[in-house]
Short mmCIF file of C-alpha atoms in Angstrom, two decimals:
data_model
loop_
_atom_site.label_atom_id
_atom_site.label_comp_id
_atom_site.label_asym_id
_atom_site.label_seq_id
_atom_site.Cartn_x
_atom_site.Cartn_y
_atom_site.Cartn_z
CA UNK A 14 118.27 124.17 123.38
CA UNK A 15 120.43 125.41 120.50
CA UNK A 16 118.24 124.15 117.71
CA UNK A 17 117.56 125.81 114.39
CA UNK A 18 114.98 123.86 112.39
CA UNK A 19 114.84 123.99 108.61
CA UNK A 20 112.20 122.57 106.30
CA UNK A 21 112.13 120.87 103.92
CA UNK A 22 115.32 118.79 104.21
CA UNK A 23 115.37 118.13 100.48
CA UNK A 24 113.75 120.00 97.59
CA UNK A 25 113.77 119.38 93.85
CA UNK A 26 112.29 122.15 91.74
CA UNK A 27 112.03 123.08 88.11
CA UNK A 28 113.32 126.36 86.76
CA UNK A 29 109.79 127.75 86.45
CA UNK A 30 108.63 126.74 89.93
CA UNK A 31 108.11 128.91 92.99
CA UNK A 32 109.01 127.38 96.33
CA UNK A 33 109.91 128.52 99.83
CA UNK A 34 112.44 127.39 102.41
CA UNK A 35 111.54 127.79 106.06
CA UNK A 36 113.63 128.27 109.20
CA UNK A 37 112.58 128.46 112.83
CA UNK A 38 114.41 129.08 116.11
CA UNK A 39 113.12 129.46 119.66
CA UNK A 40 116.30 130.63 121.37
CA UNK A 41 115.20 134.27 121.46
CA UNK A 42 117.91 135.16 118.96
CA UNK A 43 117.46 138.52 117.24
CA UNK A 44 119.71 137.89 114.23
CA UNK A 45 118.93 135.30 111.55
CA UNK A 46 120.91 134.41 108.46
CA UNK A 47 120.69 132.61 105.14
CA UNK A 48 123.83 130.98 103.78
CA UNK A 49 124.46 129.03 100.58
CA UNK A 50 126.99 126.20 100.53
CA UNK A 51 128.29 124.42 97.45
CA UNK A 52 130.06 121.06 97.71
CA UNK A 53 133.50 121.20 99.33
CA UNK A 54 133.21 124.97 99.88
CA UNK A 55 132.55 127.00 103.04
CA UNK A 56 129.15 128.63 103.58
CA UNK A 57 128.60 131.94 101.76
CA UNK A 58 126.48 134.60 103.41
CA UNK A 59 123.36 135.65 101.48
CA UNK A 60 121.18 137.67 103.87
CA UNK A 61 121.11 138.85 107.48
CA UNK A 62 118.02 139.94 109.40
CA UNK A 63 118.50 141.85 112.61
CA UNK A 64 115.47 142.53 114.79
CA UNK A 65 113.28 141.42 111.86
CA UNK A 66 114.79 143.99 109.49
CA UNK A 67 117.01 143.12 106.55
CA UNK A 68 120.45 144.44 107.43
CA UNK A 69 122.72 142.69 104.92
CA UNK A 70 122.06 141.55 101.36
CA UNK A 71 125.24 140.20 99.80
CA UNK A 72 124.26 141.20 96.25
CA UNK A 73 122.07 138.12 95.91
CA UNK A 74 120.04 137.81 92.67
CA UNK A 75 116.40 138.83 92.97
CA UNK A 76 115.23 135.28 92.26
CA UNK A 77 116.01 134.76 95.98
CA UNK A 78 113.67 136.75 98.21
CA UNK A 79 114.01 136.61 102.00
CA UNK A 80 111.24 137.30 104.49
CA UNK A 81 111.23 137.52 108.28
CA UNK A 82 107.59 137.30 109.45
CA UNK A 83 108.56 137.44 113.14
CA UNK A 84 111.56 137.06 115.41
CA UNK A 85 111.43 133.24 115.32
CA UNK A 86 110.83 132.63 111.63
CA UNK A 87 112.82 133.18 108.47
CA UNK A 88 111.74 132.27 104.95
CA UNK A 89 113.56 132.21 101.64
CA UNK A 90 111.29 132.45 98.61
CA UNK A 91 112.65 130.96 95.41
CA UNK A 92 111.50 131.77 91.87
CA UNK A 93 112.92 131.05 88.42
CA UNK A 94 116.08 129.46 89.76
CA UNK A 95 118.92 128.16 87.62
CA UNK A 96 120.61 124.75 87.85
CA UNK A 97 123.72 126.46 89.26
CA UNK A 98 121.62 127.51 92.27
CA UNK A 99 121.58 123.88 93.39
CA UNK A 100 123.29 123.82 96.79
CA UNK A 101 122.79 123.31 100.52
CA UNK A 102 120.91 126.31 101.93
CA UNK A 103 121.66 126.93 105.57
CA UNK A 104 119.82 129.03 108.09
CA UNK A 105 121.59 130.30 111.20
CA UNK A 106 120.77 132.48 114.18
CA UNK A 107 122.68 134.37 116.85
CA UNK A 108 121.74 136.35 119.92
CA UNK A 109 123.03 139.53 118.32
CA UNK A 110 126.00 140.68 116.30
CA UNK A 111 129.30 139.33 117.49
CA UNK A 112 127.86 136.29 119.24
CA UNK A 113 128.25 132.70 118.11
CA UNK A 114 125.96 131.58 115.29
CA UNK A 115 124.04 128.30 115.38
CA UNK A 116 123.20 126.57 112.12
CA UNK A 117 120.32 124.39 111.03
CA UNK A 118 120.81 121.13 109.14
CA UNK A 119 120.09 122.80 105.84
CA UNK A 120 117.84 122.27 102.85
CA UNK A 121 119.47 120.42 99.98
CA UNK A 122 118.09 122.10 96.87
CA UNK A 123 118.30 120.66 93.38
CA UNK A 124 117.14 122.76 90.42
CA UNK A 125 116.32 120.76 87.31
CA UNK B 8 145.01 136.93 99.61
CA UNK B 9 142.02 135.46 101.43
CA UNK B 10 141.06 136.98 104.78
CA UNK B 11 141.15 133.54 106.41
CA UNK B 12 143.46 130.74 105.30
CA UNK B 13 142.91 127.12 106.24
CA UNK B 14 144.65 124.01 104.89
CA UNK B 15 141.98 121.92 103.11
CA UNK B 16 143.69 118.61 103.92
CA UNK B 17 142.68 115.85 103.95
CA UNK B 18 144.37 115.15 107.28
CA UNK B 19 144.49 111.43 108.08
CA UNK B 20 145.38 110.27 111.61
CA UNK B 21 145.09 107.01 113.57
CA UNK B 22 142.48 106.67 116.28
CA UNK B 23 143.71 108.09 119.60
CA UNK B 24 146.02 110.67 118.01
CA UNK B 25 146.09 114.33 118.97
CA UNK B 26 144.84 116.42 116.06
CA UNK B 27 145.89 120.01 115.45
CA UNK B 28 143.83 122.16 113.09
CA UNK B 29 144.83 125.73 112.29
CA UNK B 30 143.75 128.93 110.61
CA UNK B 31 145.59 132.15 109.90
CA UNK B 32 143.95 135.46 109.20
CA UNK B 33 144.90 138.92 108.01
CA UNK B 34 142.24 141.19 109.56
CA UNK B 35 143.39 142.41 112.97
CA UNK B 36 139.83 143.60 113.72
CA UNK B 37 138.56 140.03 114.15
CA UNK B 38 137.51 139.56 117.78
CA UNK B 39 135.25 136.49 117.80
CA UNK B 40 136.56 133.09 116.76
CA UNK B 41 134.60 129.91 116.21
CA UNK B 42 135.22 126.33 115.19
CA UNK B 43 132.50 124.34 113.48
CA UNK B 44 132.36 120.64 112.66
CA UNK B 45 130.44 119.64 109.56
CA UNK B 46 129.55 116.09 108.63
CA UNK B 47 128.80 115.33 105.00
CA UNK B 48 125.46 116.76 103.85
CA UNK B 49 124.72 118.25 107.29
CA UNK B 50 124.78 121.78 108.70
CA UNK B 51 127.84 123.08 110.60
CA UNK B 52 127.79 122.32 114.33
CA UNK B 53 129.36 124.88 116.67
CA UNK B 54 132.20 123.28 118.66
CA UNK B 55 134.09 126.15 120.24
CA UNK B 56 133.62 129.89 120.60
CA UNK B 57 136.29 132.28 121.86
CA UNK B 58 136.35 136.02 122.32
CA UNK B 59 139.71 137.71 121.76
CA UNK B 60 142.89 135.88 122.77
CA UNK B 61 143.40 132.90 125.03
CA UNK B 62 142.55 129.26 125.43
CA UNK B 63 139.28 127.48 125.95
CA UNK B 64 138.79 123.81 126.75
CA UNK B 65 135.67 121.66 126.40
CA UNK B 66 136.11 117.94 126.90
CA UNK B 67 138.50 116.61 124.26
CA UNK B 68 138.58 119.95 122.42
CA UNK B 69 140.87 122.93 123.10
CA UNK B 70 140.71 126.18 121.14
CA UNK B 71 143.60 128.64 121.15
CA UNK B 72 143.68 132.17 119.79
CA UNK B 73 146.93 134.09 119.31
CA UNK B 74 145.95 137.54 118.09
CA UNK B 75 149.54 138.78 117.95
CA UNK B 76 150.31 136.10 115.35
CA UNK B 77 146.81 136.15 113.80
CA UNK B 78 146.65 132.39 114.30
CA UNK B 79 143.99 130.14 115.79
CA UNK B 80 144.10 126.43 116.56
CA UNK B 81 141.77 123.62 117.51
CA UNK B 82 143.22 120.57 119.25
CA UNK B 83 141.35 117.29 119.49
CA UNK B 84 142.66 114.80 122.05
CA UNK B 85 142.08 111.05 121.85
CA UNK B 86 140.60 111.38 118.37
CA UNK B 87 137.81 108.99 117.40
CA UNK B 88 136.55 107.79 114.00
CA UNK B 89 133.36 109.75 114.75
CA UNK B 90 135.49 112.93 114.65
CA UNK B 91 135.96 112.37 110.90
CA UNK B 92 134.38 115.46 109.36
CA UNK B 93 135.25 118.83 107.87
CA UNK B 94 136.32 121.45 110.41
CA UNK B 95 135.63 125.08 109.59
CA UNK B 96 137.14 128.03 111.39
CA UNK B 97 135.10 131.23 111.36
CA UNK B 98 135.63 134.71 112.73
CA UNK B 99 134.00 138.11 112.85
CA UNK B 100 134.69 141.67 113.84
CA UNK B 101 133.11 143.28 116.87
CA UNK B 102 129.55 144.48 116.14
CA UNK B 103 129.52 142.75 112.76
CA UNK B 104 127.07 140.11 111.67
CA UNK B 105 129.34 138.81 108.95
CA UNK B 106 131.12 135.53 109.69
CA UNK B 107 134.23 134.94 107.61
CA UNK B 108 134.91 131.24 107.11
CA UNK B 109 138.07 129.36 106.31
CA UNK B 110 137.83 126.87 103.48
CA UNK B 111 137.58 123.93 105.91
CA UNK B 112 139.94 121.04 106.72
CA UNK B 113 138.82 117.47 106.03
CA UNK B 114 139.82 115.18 108.89
CA UNK B 115 139.84 111.38 108.67
CA UNK B 116 140.44 109.38 111.84
CA UNK B 117 141.35 105.79 110.96
CA UNK B 118 140.21 102.99 113.32
#
């Protein structure tokens, strides 16, 4: 099973809302990632958690706040987003660094 | 210059054709090479994964890595309309979490 599950699939939120994206994997992977993908562009790395600790933050604005409650779960908390933050948000996991990464189907976020 | 270069296409081929997709890169420290297929509005699906140089085959797909030329390829045999998607190459250094993606090539297989 190489499944990474993301919820919700679609999300529309206002600029004053607070919402969370969720990601789950049961492959025993110790690295989990958040990526952002705009239309017709490749995914851009936002955050990496390794063994439940934040190891990479790609200078992401503080209105995006990641959380890794345990080795299977990854959340992305959203607050005071801008319309330009509308994108497909992808979660991925890998066994450890250097191994292949498996992606979820993404959450399509629209900020109005 | 981008670390990974990939022709955005679109590449249009008839059904049954052999498709060749390529990426070049500049960082000689890249050791892990991946090809992903992404359908519109879906997440990337891992197709092929190769460590260092060499070839790898899986069904209709063959991945090649030539580290001396800093060039990787994905071949699709007997292409099908269902192969129509964007193909992303990705690579990373040893002991690095950071995947570097190409810009993606749009492939259209005509029935």
